[in-house]
């Protein structure tokens, strides 16, 4: 399995040799990538339309209090990507190809030590190699229209907040409500699925995009099950030269999944799943849907310092069918300040909060289980997370990011495995993320 030490060691082999432009170790702190221009090969490939990106993200973290138990963990992700501009390569106007893979290392705290639903880091996943996105995109009508087909991730295209991208907890990427409620976590990291996407940009402000994905990452083709259809409308306001209003991006969207879902509380014979008379098999429910809103807003811009200042974000999701969704509504919000300290123009300080409300179906089953067992256990209500983070740009190719998270009601007030009458305790998490562009 790939490790950060191996990657850094192997990648720096030959760095002492001069590049064609005369650069060597002397510019290692200022070059855009750790491994430089590969003796001119990187620039030559880019001139032909082939861009290779190699990144390693390494998270070192621990929960000194709360959760199921105290522990420490390492999460790592090596991500090679290739982007091909077919017009540069073979003269195919408007054609682009993207290929990505994931090399996941280690294991996270969420599954083994904390028991929370809003996964502590965005790279936590079962270790191993995964094929990521693999798609072809054709742009038409001077880029007003684009069609994408292949293996696609919804979390790279929909429900995205640019401001929230600084945070480490996975819920600030693809919302935890969707990751929990959709089969297999939905078409989100690390599970790219077969899909097709249509993107329409009638002008610089408006974007309409729709997509259809395989309904569950567990299948291999559309015929294996249902489908997930999603649509999103975006308005991006950019002020003109003499316009003192602040930039903002606003999105509304919805999805529908035609897969079959297990009822959270009722068995196939109509009895409670907690009842001795239950068939033991959940009742089958067909279809599921959700709505969401995303707001990204610049709140203050430092005079004469482009890109520096305070931004905020807020998102909310609503999944109405409580009989089949563990989380029925969700909200997150936060602030991020770029260039807070003098001389640290690219550093970002962020504070974010997310709240996931547990559905009536989940709480109904817990109450019924308490009634039939005679044991008074915790009833699901909510899970929330507070994150405070600081992303420091050490070099153009290296960022170091300490962070702190506090998890309220892990698992949505889930019972402690060692004491089912008590809930898992609130947990604190401390960590450090290192991101290297090789």
Short mmCIF file of C-alpha atoms in Angstrom, two decimals:
data_model
loop_
_atom_site.label_atom_id
_atom_site.label_comp_id
_atom_site.label_asym_id
_atom_site.label_seq_id
_atom_site.Cartn_x
_atom_site.Cartn_y
_atom_site.Cartn_z
CA UNK A 1 0.00 0.00 0.00
CA UNK A 2 1.21 3.51 -0.84
CA UNK A 3 2.48 5.58 2.08
CA UNK A 4 3.38 9.25 2.30
CA UNK A 5 6.99 8.40 3.19
CA UNK A 6 7.36 6.16 0.14
CA UNK A 7 5.81 8.70 -2.19
CA UNK A 8 8.01 11.54 -0.97
CA UNK A 9 11.13 9.40 -1.15
CA UNK A 10 10.41 7.91 -4.56
CA UNK A 11 9.14 11.17 -6.03
CA UNK A 12 12.24 13.14 -5.13
CA UNK A 13 14.57 10.70 -6.88
CA UNK A 14 16.46 12.66 -9.47
CA UNK A 15 15.37 16.06 -8.22
CA UNK A 16 18.96 17.10 -7.86
CA UNK A 17 19.37 16.85 -11.62
CA UNK A 18 18.82 20.14 -13.39
CA UNK A 19 15.61 20.71 -15.34
CA UNK A 20 15.89 22.04 -18.93
CA UNK A 21 15.28 25.57 -17.61
CA UNK A 22 18.19 25.24 -15.17
CA UNK A 23 16.05 24.66 -12.10
CA UNK A 24 17.04 22.11 -9.48
CA UNK A 25 16.77 21.69 -5.74
CA UNK A 26 17.22 25.46 -5.52
CA UNK A 27 13.59 26.04 -6.57
CA UNK A 28 11.99 23.12 -4.74
CA UNK A 29 10.18 25.50 -2.38
CA UNK A 30 8.75 27.67 -5.16
CA UNK A 31 7.85 25.21 -7.91
CA UNK A 32 4.19 24.27 -8.30
CA UNK A 33 4.77 20.53 -7.83
CA UNK A 34 7.23 18.62 -5.67
CA UNK A 35 8.73 16.61 -8.53
CA UNK A 36 9.07 19.53 -10.91
CA UNK A 37 8.94 19.27 -14.69
CA UNK A 38 10.30 15.69 -15.01
CA UNK A 39 13.14 16.80 -17.22
CA UNK A 40 10.75 18.70 -19.47
CA UNK A 41 8.36 15.76 -19.96
CA UNK A 42 5.56 17.34 -17.96
CA UNK A 43 5.53 20.53 -20.05
CA UNK A 44 5.83 18.55 -23.29
CA UNK A 45 2.81 16.45 -22.37
CA UNK A 46 0.77 19.51 -21.36
CA UNK A 47 1.58 21.17 -24.67
CA UNK A 48 0.07 18.13 -26.36
CA UNK A 49 -3.03 18.33 -24.14
CA UNK A 50 -2.13 15.69 -21.53
CA UNK A 51 -2.04 16.91 -17.91
CA UNK A 52 -0.96 14.49 -15.17
CA UNK A 53 -1.77 15.37 -11.55
CA UNK A 54 -0.52 13.32 -8.61
CA UNK A 55 -1.62 14.18 -5.07
CA UNK A 56 -1.18 12.57 -1.67
CA UNK A 57 -3.41 13.53 1.25
CA UNK A 58 -2.40 12.25 4.69
CA UNK A 59 -4.51 12.66 7.83
CA UNK A 60 -3.12 11.92 11.29
CA UNK A 61 -5.82 12.02 13.96
CA UNK A 62 -6.91 10.92 17.40
CA UNK A 63 -9.93 11.15 19.69
CA UNK A 64 -8.62 11.88 23.20
CA UNK A 65 -12.11 11.75 24.72
CA UNK A 66 -15.53 10.26 24.07
CA UNK A 67 -16.73 7.95 21.33
CA UNK A 68 -16.79 4.17 21.66
CA UNK A 69 -13.15 4.13 22.74
CA UNK A 70 -10.12 6.41 22.55
CA UNK A 71 -7.71 5.80 19.73
CA UNK A 72 -5.58 7.20 16.94
CA UNK A 73 -5.59 6.57 13.22
CA UNK A 74 -4.06 7.40 9.87
CA UNK A 75 -6.11 8.08 6.74
CA UNK A 76 -4.28 8.43 3.44
CA UNK A 77 -5.26 8.97 -0.19
CA UNK A 78 -2.98 8.80 -3.21
CA UNK A 79 -4.82 10.16 -6.25
CA UNK A 80 -3.38 10.00 -9.77
CA UNK A 81 -5.37 11.88 -12.43
CA UNK A 82 -5.00 12.37 -16.19
CA UNK A 83 -6.84 15.08 -18.13
CA UNK A 84 -6.69 14.99 -21.93
CA UNK A 85 -7.61 17.92 -24.16
CA UNK A 86 -8.49 16.10 -27.38
CA UNK A 87 -8.31 19.26 -29.46
CA UNK A 88 -4.65 19.73 -28.59
CA UNK A 89 -3.90 16.02 -28.85
CA UNK A 90 -5.69 14.98 -32.04
CA UNK A 91 -7.66 18.03 -33.21
CA UNK A 92 -11.04 16.89 -31.78
CA UNK A 93 -12.68 20.22 -30.96
CA UNK A 94 -14.49 20.38 -27.61
CA UNK A 95 -13.53 16.87 -26.50
CA UNK A 96 -12.03 16.10 -23.08
CA UNK A 97 -11.21 12.89 -21.22
CA UNK A 98 -10.67 12.54 -17.47
CA UNK A 99 -9.28 9.47 -15.67
CA UNK A 100 -8.70 9.17 -11.92
CA UNK A 101 -7.91 6.47 -9.38
CA UNK A 102 -7.83 6.27 -5.58
CA UNK A 103 -5.22 4.52 -3.47
CA UNK A 104 -6.76 4.55 0.01
CA UNK A 105 -4.53 3.85 3.00
CA UNK A 106 -5.18 3.19 6.67
CA UNK A 107 -8.49 3.31 8.47
CA UNK A 108 -10.35 6.14 10.10
CA UNK A 109 -11.70 6.86 13.55
CA UNK A 110 -15.37 7.03 12.60
CA UNK A 111 -16.09 3.35 12.08
CA UNK A 112 -13.93 1.83 14.78
CA UNK A 113 -13.53 4.37 17.57
CA UNK A 114 -16.23 7.04 17.45
CA UNK A 115 -19.25 5.43 15.79
CA UNK A 116 -20.39 8.65 14.11
CA UNK A 117 -22.27 9.10 10.83
CA UNK A 118 -20.62 12.34 9.64
CA UNK A 119 -17.25 10.80 8.82
CA UNK A 120 -14.33 12.62 10.46
CA UNK A 121 -12.20 12.94 7.31
CA UNK A 122 -13.07 13.21 3.64
CA UNK A 123 -10.56 10.50 2.65
CA UNK A 124 -11.72 7.82 5.09
CA UNK A 125 -12.76 4.66 3.21
CA UNK A 126 -11.89 0.94 3.22
CA UNK A 127 -8.25 0.70 2.17
CA UNK A 128 -7.37 -0.50 -1.30
CA UNK A 129 -7.38 0.70 -4.89
CA UNK A 130 -10.46 2.11 -6.60
CA UNK A 131 -11.11 3.28 -10.15
CA UNK A 132 -12.43 6.80 -9.78
CA UNK A 133 -13.96 8.94 -12.49
CA UNK A 134 -13.46 7.85 -16.10
CA UNK A 135 -15.44 10.00 -18.49
CA UNK A 136 -15.57 11.66 -21.89
CA UNK A 137 -17.03 15.16 -22.22
CA UNK A 138 -18.06 16.89 -25.42
CA UNK A 139 -18.62 20.65 -25.42
CA UNK A 140 -20.90 22.13 -28.08
CA UNK A 141 -22.24 25.52 -29.21
CA UNK A 142 -19.20 27.47 -27.97
CA UNK A 143 -19.34 25.77 -24.56
CA UNK A 144 -23.00 26.60 -23.97
CA UNK A 145 -23.74 22.86 -23.88
CA UNK A 146 -21.64 19.96 -22.56
CA UNK A 147 -22.41 16.23 -22.44
CA UNK A 148 -20.46 13.92 -20.15
CA UNK A 149 -20.66 10.08 -20.13
CA UNK A 150 -18.74 7.40 -18.23
CA UNK A 151 -18.00 6.74 -14.58
CA UNK A 152 -18.97 9.90 -12.71
CA UNK A 153 -19.08 11.13 -9.10
CA UNK A 154 -22.04 13.22 -8.01
CA UNK A 155 -19.99 14.84 -5.23
CA UNK A 156 -17.67 16.39 -7.84
CA UNK A 157 -20.55 18.06 -9.66
CA UNK A 158 -23.56 18.61 -7.38
CA UNK A 159 -24.34 20.07 -3.91
CA UNK A 160 -20.89 21.68 -3.81
CA UNK A 161 -19.94 24.65 -1.64
CA UNK A 162 -16.61 26.18 -2.63
CA UNK A 163 -16.23 27.84 0.79
CA UNK A 164 -16.81 24.55 2.61
CA UNK A 165 -13.98 22.88 0.69
CA UNK A 166 -11.42 23.84 3.34
CA UNK A 167 -12.94 21.57 6.00
CA UNK A 168 -11.71 18.04 6.71
CA UNK A 169 -14.95 16.35 7.84
CA UNK A 170 -16.55 14.55 4.89
CA UNK A 171 -19.99 16.05 5.49
CA UNK A 172 -18.78 19.45 4.24
CA UNK A 173 -18.25 17.82 0.84
CA UNK A 174 -21.08 15.46 -0.09
CA UNK A 175 -23.61 16.15 2.70
CA UNK A 176 -23.71 13.42 5.34
CA UNK A 177 -27.47 13.16 4.96
CA UNK A 178 -27.11 11.99 1.35
CA UNK A 179 -24.15 9.73 2.14
CA UNK A 180 -26.23 8.00 4.84
CA UNK A 181 -29.60 7.84 3.04
CA UNK A 182 -28.50 6.83 -0.48
CA UNK A 183 -27.71 3.15 -1.19
CA UNK A 184 -24.01 2.45 -0.73
CA UNK A 185 -23.39 6.09 0.11
CA UNK A 186 -24.47 7.19 -3.37
CA UNK A 187 -22.21 8.11 -6.31
CA UNK A 188 -19.64 9.78 -4.06
CA UNK A 189 -15.99 9.14 -3.16
CA UNK A 190 -14.68 6.52 -3.62
CA UNK A 191 -17.57 5.02 -5.62
CA UNK A 192 -17.79 6.48 -9.12
CA UNK A 193 -20.66 4.86 -11.03
CA UNK A 194 -21.90 4.70 -14.65
CA UNK A 195 -23.73 7.89 -15.51
CA UNK A 196 -24.48 10.62 -18.01
CA UNK A 197 -24.52 14.36 -17.33
CA UNK A 198 -25.87 17.34 -19.27
CA UNK A 199 -24.53 20.83 -18.50
CA UNK A 200 -26.09 24.00 -19.97
CA UNK A 201 -24.53 27.44 -19.49
CA UNK A 202 -26.66 30.03 -21.33
CA UNK A 203 -24.46 32.83 -19.94
CA UNK A 204 -21.73 33.44 -17.38
CA UNK A 205 -24.18 33.64 -14.47
CA UNK A 206 -26.54 30.71 -14.96
CA UNK A 207 -25.82 26.97 -15.06
CA UNK A 208 -28.32 24.13 -15.38
CA UNK A 209 -27.07 20.60 -14.94
CA UNK A 210 -28.82 17.25 -14.79
CA UNK A 211 -27.48 13.74 -14.51
CA UNK A 212 -28.61 10.15 -14.30
CA UNK A 213 -26.52 7.66 -12.34
CA UNK A 214 -26.71 4.00 -11.51
CA UNK A 215 -28.98 3.83 -8.45
CA UNK A 216 -26.52 2.02 -6.19
CA UNK A 217 -22.72 1.67 -6.29
CA UNK A 218 -23.21 -2.02 -5.44
CA UNK A 219 -24.36 -2.83 -9.01
CA UNK A 220 -22.28 -2.83 -12.17
CA UNK A 221 -24.70 -1.58 -14.84
CA UNK A 222 -27.90 0.41 -15.09
CA UNK A 223 -29.81 -2.84 -15.67
CA UNK A 224 -28.68 -4.15 -12.28
CA UNK A 225 -31.18 -1.96 -10.44
CA UNK A 226 -32.67 1.50 -10.26
CA UNK A 227 -31.32 4.89 -11.18
CA UNK A 228 -30.54 8.14 -9.40
CA UNK A 229 -31.63 11.26 -11.27
CA UNK A 230 -30.45 14.67 -10.07
CA UNK A 231 -30.92 18.24 -11.28
CA UNK A 232 -29.41 21.53 -10.11
CA UNK A 233 -29.83 25.20 -10.99
CA UNK A 234 -26.98 27.61 -10.18
CA UNK A 235 -26.80 31.39 -10.24
CA UNK A 236 -23.36 32.95 -9.76
CA UNK A 237 -23.20 36.69 -9.20
CA UNK A 238 -19.91 38.36 -10.09
CA UNK A 239 -19.72 42.15 -9.54
CA UNK A 240 -18.38 44.37 -12.30
CA UNK A 241 -15.41 46.72 -12.10
CA UNK A 242 -17.26 49.57 -10.36
CA UNK A 243 -19.84 47.40 -8.62
CA UNK A 244 -19.22 47.24 -4.87
CA UNK A 245 -21.61 44.39 -4.23
CA UNK A 246 -20.05 41.10 -3.13
CA UNK A 247 -19.88 37.90 -5.17
CA UNK A 248 -22.16 34.98 -4.35
CA UNK A 249 -23.25 31.61 -5.71
CA UNK A 250 -26.71 30.15 -5.10
CA UNK A 251 -27.94 26.65 -5.94
CA UNK A 252 -31.16 24.69 -5.69
CA UNK A 253 -31.49 21.05 -6.57
CA UNK A 254 -33.32 17.78 -6.12
CA UNK A 255 -32.80 14.08 -6.71
CA UNK A 256 -34.93 10.96 -7.11
CA UNK A 257 -33.74 7.38 -6.63
CA UNK A 258 -35.85 4.53 -8.00
CA UNK A 259 -34.12 1.78 -5.98
CA UNK A 260 -35.88 -0.28 -3.31
CA UNK A 261 -35.31 0.78 0.31
CA UNK A 262 -35.74 -1.07 3.60
CA UNK A 263 -38.33 0.36 5.97
CA UNK A 264 -36.57 1.43 9.16
CA UNK A 265 -39.26 0.31 11.61
CA UNK A 266 -41.81 -2.01 9.96
CA UNK A 267 -41.34 -5.65 8.93
CA UNK A 268 -42.63 -7.22 5.73
CA UNK A 269 -45.57 -8.74 7.65
CA UNK A 270 -46.64 -5.32 9.01
CA UNK A 271 -45.36 -5.85 12.56
CA UNK A 272 -42.70 -3.73 14.21
CA UNK A 273 -39.20 -4.97 13.45
CA UNK A 274 -38.66 -5.03 17.22
CA UNK A 275 -41.67 -7.30 17.83
CA UNK A 276 -41.32 -11.05 18.46
CA UNK A 277 -44.01 -11.41 15.76
CA UNK A 278 -41.83 -9.69 13.16
CA UNK A 279 -40.86 -11.61 10.04
CA UNK A 280 -37.34 -10.30 10.58
CA UNK A 281 -37.29 -8.77 7.12
CA UNK A 282 -37.89 -5.04 6.66
CA UNK A 283 -40.83 -3.96 4.53
CA UNK A 284 -39.79 -2.97 1.03
CA UNK A 285 -40.29 0.67 0.08
CA UNK A 286 -39.85 1.83 -3.51
CA UNK A 287 -38.25 5.14 -4.42
CA UNK A 288 -36.78 8.05 -2.52
CA UNK A 289 -36.27 11.76 -3.12
CA UNK A 290 -34.66 14.87 -1.63
CA UNK A 291 -34.30 18.64 -2.06
CA UNK A 292 -31.37 20.91 -1.28
CA UNK A 293 -30.21 24.54 -1.25
CA UNK A 294 -26.62 25.83 -1.26
CA UNK A 295 -25.46 29.41 -0.62
CA UNK A 296 -21.86 30.64 -0.96
CA UNK A 297 -21.43 34.32 -0.18
CA UNK A 298 -18.46 36.65 0.00
CA UNK A 299 -18.93 38.69 3.19
CA UNK A 300 -15.94 40.99 3.12
CA UNK A 301 -13.09 41.52 0.68
CA UNK A 302 -9.77 43.02 1.73
CA UNK A 303 -9.19 46.23 -0.25
CA UNK A 304 -6.50 45.81 -2.89
CA UNK A 305 -5.99 42.12 -2.05
CA UNK A 306 -7.72 39.92 -4.61
CA UNK A 307 -8.95 36.63 -3.18
CA UNK A 308 -8.47 37.64 0.44
CA UNK A 309 -11.28 38.20 2.90
CA UNK A 310 -14.20 36.51 4.63
CA UNK A 311 -16.67 34.13 2.98
CA UNK A 312 -19.60 32.18 4.35
CA UNK A 313 -21.67 29.22 3.28
CA UNK A 314 -24.92 27.52 4.24
CA UNK A 315 -26.56 24.35 2.92
CA UNK A 316 -29.72 22.50 3.81
CA UNK A 317 -31.12 19.17 2.63
CA UNK A 318 -34.59 17.72 3.13
CA UNK A 319 -35.41 14.03 2.63
CA UNK A 320 -39.13 13.81 3.50
CA UNK A 321 -39.71 10.02 3.58
CA UNK A 322 -38.92 9.25 7.22
CA UNK A 323 -39.84 5.58 6.94
CA UNK A 324 -36.76 4.85 4.77
CA UNK A 325 -34.26 7.63 5.55
CA UNK A 326 -32.12 7.61 8.67
CA UNK A 327 -31.58 11.39 8.35
CA UNK A 328 -34.64 13.39 7.25
CA UNK A 329 -33.17 16.89 7.32
CA UNK A 330 -29.73 18.40 7.54
CA UNK A 331 -28.08 21.82 7.69
CA UNK A 332 -24.50 23.04 7.70
CA UNK A 333 -22.92 26.50 7.74
CA UNK A 334 -19.54 28.08 8.25
CA UNK A 335 -17.07 30.88 7.75
CA UNK A 336 -13.68 30.89 6.04
CA UNK A 337 -11.14 33.72 6.04
CA UNK A 338 -8.36 33.73 3.43
CA UNK A 339 -5.27 35.72 4.36
CA UNK A 340 -6.19 36.39 7.98
CA UNK A 341 -2.60 37.03 9.09
CA UNK A 342 -0.07 39.42 7.48
CA UNK A 343 2.28 37.64 5.12
CA UNK A 344 0.04 34.53 4.97
CA UNK A 345 -2.09 35.53 1.98
CA UNK A 346 -3.04 31.99 0.92
CA UNK A 347 -3.75 30.51 4.35
CA UNK A 348 -7.38 29.80 5.26
CA UNK A 349 -8.93 29.79 8.73
CA UNK A 350 -12.34 28.13 8.95
CA UNK A 351 -15.12 27.38 11.43
CA UNK A 352 -17.94 25.06 10.34
CA UNK A 353 -20.95 23.40 11.95
CA UNK A 354 -23.19 20.60 10.65
CA UNK A 355 -26.43 19.20 12.12
CA UNK A 356 -28.14 15.99 10.97
CA UNK A 357 -31.64 15.30 12.34
CA UNK A 358 -32.59 11.64 12.73
CA UNK A 359 -35.89 10.59 11.19
CA UNK A 360 -39.07 9.39 12.87
CA UNK A 361 -38.56 5.90 11.43
CA UNK A 362 -35.23 5.51 13.22
CA UNK A 363 -36.60 6.78 16.54
CA UNK A 364 -39.78 4.67 16.24
CA UNK A 365 -37.71 1.49 16.01
CA UNK A 366 -35.65 2.44 19.07
CA UNK A 367 -38.77 3.16 21.12
CA UNK A 368 -40.34 -0.13 20.06
CA UNK A 369 -37.13 -2.00 20.89
CA UNK A 370 -37.13 -0.41 24.36
CA UNK A 371 -40.77 -1.40 24.88
CA UNK A 372 -40.34 -5.03 23.84
CA UNK A 373 -36.98 -5.57 25.56
CA UNK A 374 -37.74 -3.71 28.76
CA UNK A 375 -34.37 -1.99 28.51
CA UNK A 376 -34.51 1.81 28.37
CA UNK A 377 -31.95 2.63 25.67
CA UNK A 378 -31.19 5.91 23.92
CA UNK A 379 -33.54 7.14 21.18
CA UNK A 380 -32.05 8.62 17.97
CA UNK A 381 -32.37 12.39 17.79
CA UNK A 382 -29.46 14.10 16.02
CA UNK A 383 -25.75 14.11 15.27
CA UNK A 384 -23.76 17.32 14.94
CA UNK A 385 -20.14 18.29 14.39
CA UNK A 386 -18.18 21.48 15.00
CA UNK A 387 -14.88 21.90 13.13
CA UNK A 388 -12.17 24.53 13.56
CA UNK A 389 -9.31 24.37 11.08
CA UNK A 390 -6.34 26.31 9.69
CA UNK A 391 -4.92 25.44 6.27
CA UNK A 392 -1.38 26.76 5.88
CA UNK A 393 0.19 26.96 2.42
CA UNK A 394 3.80 25.99 3.23
CA UNK A 395 4.89 25.82 -0.42
CA UNK A 396 2.88 25.83 -3.68
CA UNK A 397 2.88 22.01 -3.51
CA UNK A 398 2.46 21.45 0.25
CA UNK A 399 -0.25 22.48 2.69
CA UNK A 400 -0.36 21.61 6.38
CA UNK A 401 -3.69 21.77 8.15
CA UNK A 402 -4.27 21.24 11.88
CA UNK A 403 -7.91 20.79 12.84
CA UNK A 404 -10.20 20.16 15.79
CA UNK A 405 -13.65 18.57 15.68
CA UNK A 406 -16.25 18.00 18.36
CA UNK A 407 -18.87 15.35 17.60
CA UNK A 408 -22.22 15.66 19.39
CA UNK A 409 -24.36 12.52 19.79
CA UNK A 410 -22.26 10.11 17.67
CA UNK A 411 -24.43 7.86 15.52
CA UNK A 412 -27.38 10.15 16.14
CA UNK A 413 -27.46 9.23 19.86
CA UNK A 414 -26.66 5.58 19.14
CA UNK A 415 -26.32 3.05 21.98
CA UNK A 416 -22.83 2.28 23.26
CA UNK A 417 -21.82 -1.27 22.16
CA UNK A 418 -20.51 -1.96 25.67
CA UNK A 419 -23.61 -0.58 27.42
CA UNK A 420 -26.79 -0.57 25.28
CA UNK A 421 -28.65 1.41 27.93
CA UNK A 422 -26.32 4.38 27.42
CA UNK A 423 -25.53 6.48 24.36
CA UNK A 424 -22.10 6.81 22.81
CA UNK A 425 -20.42 9.77 24.45
CA UNK A 426 -19.69 13.03 22.64
CA UNK A 427 -16.22 12.86 21.12
CA UNK A 428 -13.37 15.29 20.57
CA UNK A 429 -11.02 14.83 17.61
CA UNK A 430 -7.64 16.44 16.96
CA UNK A 431 -5.76 15.99 13.73
CA UNK A 432 -3.29 17.15 11.13
CA UNK A 433 -3.75 16.98 7.35
CA UNK A 434 -0.85 17.16 4.92
CA UNK A 435 -1.58 17.56 1.21
CA UNK A 436 1.23 17.19 -1.36
CA UNK A 437 1.02 17.81 -5.12
CA UNK A 438 3.70 15.60 -6.61
#
